[in-house]
Coordinates of C-alpha atoms in Angstrom, one line a residue:
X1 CA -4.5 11.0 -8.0
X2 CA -6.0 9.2 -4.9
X3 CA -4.6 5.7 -6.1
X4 CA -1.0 6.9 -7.4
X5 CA -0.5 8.6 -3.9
X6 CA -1.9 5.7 -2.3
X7 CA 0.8 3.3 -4.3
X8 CA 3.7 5.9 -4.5
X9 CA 3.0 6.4 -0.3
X10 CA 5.3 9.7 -0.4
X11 CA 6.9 10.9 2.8
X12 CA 6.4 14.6 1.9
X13 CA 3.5 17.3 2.4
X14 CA 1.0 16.7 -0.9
X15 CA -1.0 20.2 -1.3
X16 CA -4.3 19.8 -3.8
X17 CA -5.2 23.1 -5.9
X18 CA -9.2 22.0 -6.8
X19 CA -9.5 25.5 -8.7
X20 CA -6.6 24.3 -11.2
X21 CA -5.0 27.3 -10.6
X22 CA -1.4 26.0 -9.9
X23 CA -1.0 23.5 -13.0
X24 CA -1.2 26.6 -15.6
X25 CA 1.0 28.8 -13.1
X26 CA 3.6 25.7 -13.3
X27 CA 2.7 24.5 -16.9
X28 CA 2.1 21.3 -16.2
X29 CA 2.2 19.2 -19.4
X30 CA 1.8 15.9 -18.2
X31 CA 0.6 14.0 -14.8
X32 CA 2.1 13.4 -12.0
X33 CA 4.3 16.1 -12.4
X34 CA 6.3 17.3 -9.2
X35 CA 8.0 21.0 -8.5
X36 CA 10.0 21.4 -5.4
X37 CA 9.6 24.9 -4.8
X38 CA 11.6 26.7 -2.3
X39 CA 11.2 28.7 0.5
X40 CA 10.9 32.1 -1.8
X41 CA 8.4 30.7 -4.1
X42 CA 11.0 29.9 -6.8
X43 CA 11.1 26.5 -8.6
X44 CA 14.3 24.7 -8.1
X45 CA 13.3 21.4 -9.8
X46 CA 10.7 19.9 -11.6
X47 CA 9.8 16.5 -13.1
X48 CA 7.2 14.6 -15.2
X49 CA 6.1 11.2 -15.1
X50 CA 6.8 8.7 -12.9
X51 CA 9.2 5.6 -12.8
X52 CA 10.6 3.8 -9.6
X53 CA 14.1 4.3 -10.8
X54 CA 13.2 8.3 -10.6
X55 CA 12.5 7.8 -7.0
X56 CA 16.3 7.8 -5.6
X57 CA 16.9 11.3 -7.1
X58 CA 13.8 13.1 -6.9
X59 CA 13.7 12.2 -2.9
X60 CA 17.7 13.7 -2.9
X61 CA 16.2 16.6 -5.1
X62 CA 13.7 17.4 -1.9
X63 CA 16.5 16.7 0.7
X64 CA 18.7 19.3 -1.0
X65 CA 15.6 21.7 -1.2
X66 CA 14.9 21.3 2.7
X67 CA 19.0 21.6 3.4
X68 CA 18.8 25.1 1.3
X69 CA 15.6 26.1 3.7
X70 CA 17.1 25.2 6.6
X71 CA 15.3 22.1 7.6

């Protein structure tokens, strides 16, 4: 994880769950996966893998979720 956040350099909070709890609330299949999660818990997005071309939308996906909350 320390070398694909250290090459994908995100601009966004990154929160680590050590006790694996939050991978089998979210059912995480495959790595990295991402969930924007809004400001009442709920999921509004999620995706799996990892491509550059994904980048564009998945940054829009977490504008739109800050917009929503207010940020």
């Amino acid at each position: 994880a320390d070398a694909f956040l250290a090459a994908a350099a995100p601009r966004f909070a990154i929160a680590f769950d050590g006790a694996g709890d939050t991978p089998k609330r979210y059912a995480v299949k495959g790595m990295p996966t991402a969930a924007i999660v809004g400001a009442d818990g709920s999921v509004l997005g999620r995706h799996e893998g990892f491509k550059d071309d994904d980048r564009s939308a998945l940054e829009a996906a977490i504008v739109a979720a800050l917009a929503k909350a207010g940020r």
